[in-house]
């Protein structure tokens, strides 16, 4: 059976979690400070710590911590890496303290973690009641660690969304200028082509060529309109809405397209979902973009599922709108790029690479998120998360 010291484990795990330099238990006995269990206390640090403890002002400061039973900190250059020492009183009315050396001041969360650790160090390895207290404290430490990890993940996701939003803003500004420059000559081409067609006899050999010019010019104008929609800062008109009603409206609009594409639609609308504050037209555009994206991934037909539900992310409630297809899927190497403006795998079939960028911009503007799961030849799952009011 492996024998271990629970105090040393607590010092080690808490120190690693809070990025401390070192930690040590000290006790005031017979008018002298005695060093007990420690973590990362080298001989040099131990010598410097003893000098620190024997200094009258420091000893008086530590005595104040014991008397008021509250944690304190002060500057103390014990070595080159640690500039501050924290003192945490242990449980009860004993004369033991937990000293922690840090490179920079501890955050409030880190201080709370050390307070929890200090409350059980004296009881570690004691009676059954003390052991229960230790297990409870360890459980609290684990909960705090999980909360910190969740905050880190949330911060990274927020940073990623911020970078993506900055990209969209920069490209949108450029796209607006290009679109305006292209729109005027395209309007002229379309107008004069239509006039020419009206003046030509129906059996003219030039008619087919002019009709081709007109079709391509109109296609170019459609791309320009998408560019303007992508770049334009439109006012968002938010109102409380039933997400299931929005889904029903979009299904009615796309029903014929789904039938002609040989795609079977399945609806899974959650019951009694809370209403969400959104711009109805923009959310419809998001859903239409995602449906079109799924149809392109299923050129031979397939299954498309739409689902609405309520979920939690990072401790906050969200309304989830999920679009799931069983199409070609997305290659792992391009999964991180699908929301970039003008990035498309359908350039040869008229794809502009703006649909998902517009979708991302709308959801970000609503304070939401988009999650994507996909594997090649196994389909894709897009989940739109819209924040719910508390």
PDB file of C-alpha atoms in Angstrom, residues 12-13 39 55 103 105 131 159 173 191 193 198 210 215 223-224 240-241 282 286 288 309 323 348 389:
ATOM      1  CA  UNK A  12       1.648  20.537  -4.197  1.00  0.00           C
ATOM      2  CA  UNK A  13      -1.744  20.569  -5.934  1.00  0.00           C
ATOM      3  CA  UNK A  39       6.597  22.381  -1.158  1.00  0.00           C
ATOM      4  CA  UNK A  55      13.143  39.528  11.672  1.00  0.00           C
ATOM      5  CA  UNK A 103       6.032  36.070  -8.159  1.00  0.00           C
ATOM      6  CA  UNK A 105       0.042  39.219  -6.380  1.00  0.00           C
ATOM      7  CA  UNK A 131     -10.726  13.350   7.445  1.00  0.00           C
ATOM      8  CA  UNK A 159     -10.711  35.895 -27.834  1.00  0.00           C
ATOM      9  CA  UNK A 173     -14.707  47.825 -45.082  1.00  0.00           C
ATOM     10  CA  UNK A 191     -29.111  48.477 -68.895  1.00  0.00           C
ATOM     11  CA  UNK A 193     -27.765  44.996 -72.879  1.00  0.00           C
ATOM     12  CA  UNK A 198     -35.375  45.018 -77.072  1.00  0.00           C
ATOM     13  CA  UNK A 210     -26.419  39.347 -75.515  1.00  0.00           C
ATOM     14  CA  UNK A 215     -27.119  36.557 -67.348  1.00  0.00           C
ATOM     15  CA  UNK A 223     -22.363  38.935 -55.879  1.00  0.00           C
ATOM     16  CA  UNK A 224     -22.029  42.709 -55.464  1.00  0.00           C
ATOM     17  CA  UNK A 240     -38.908  38.874 -28.430  1.00  0.00           C
ATOM     18  CA  UNK A 241     -39.707  36.007 -30.744  1.00  0.00           C
ATOM     19  CA  UNK A 282     -31.645  38.225 -39.589  1.00  0.00           C
ATOM     20  CA  UNK A 286     -28.958  32.674 -40.754  1.00  0.00           C
ATOM     21  CA  UNK A 288     -31.576  29.935 -44.782  1.00  0.00           C
ATOM     22  CA  UNK A 309     -33.761  23.310 -27.615  1.00  0.00           C
ATOM     23  CA  UNK A 323     -28.879  22.179 -38.404  1.00  0.00           C
ATOM     24  CA  UNK A 348     -16.377  26.387 -59.630  1.00  0.00           C
ATOM     25  CA  UNK A 389     -32.260  36.844 -20.785  1.00  0.00           C
TER      26      UNK A 389
END
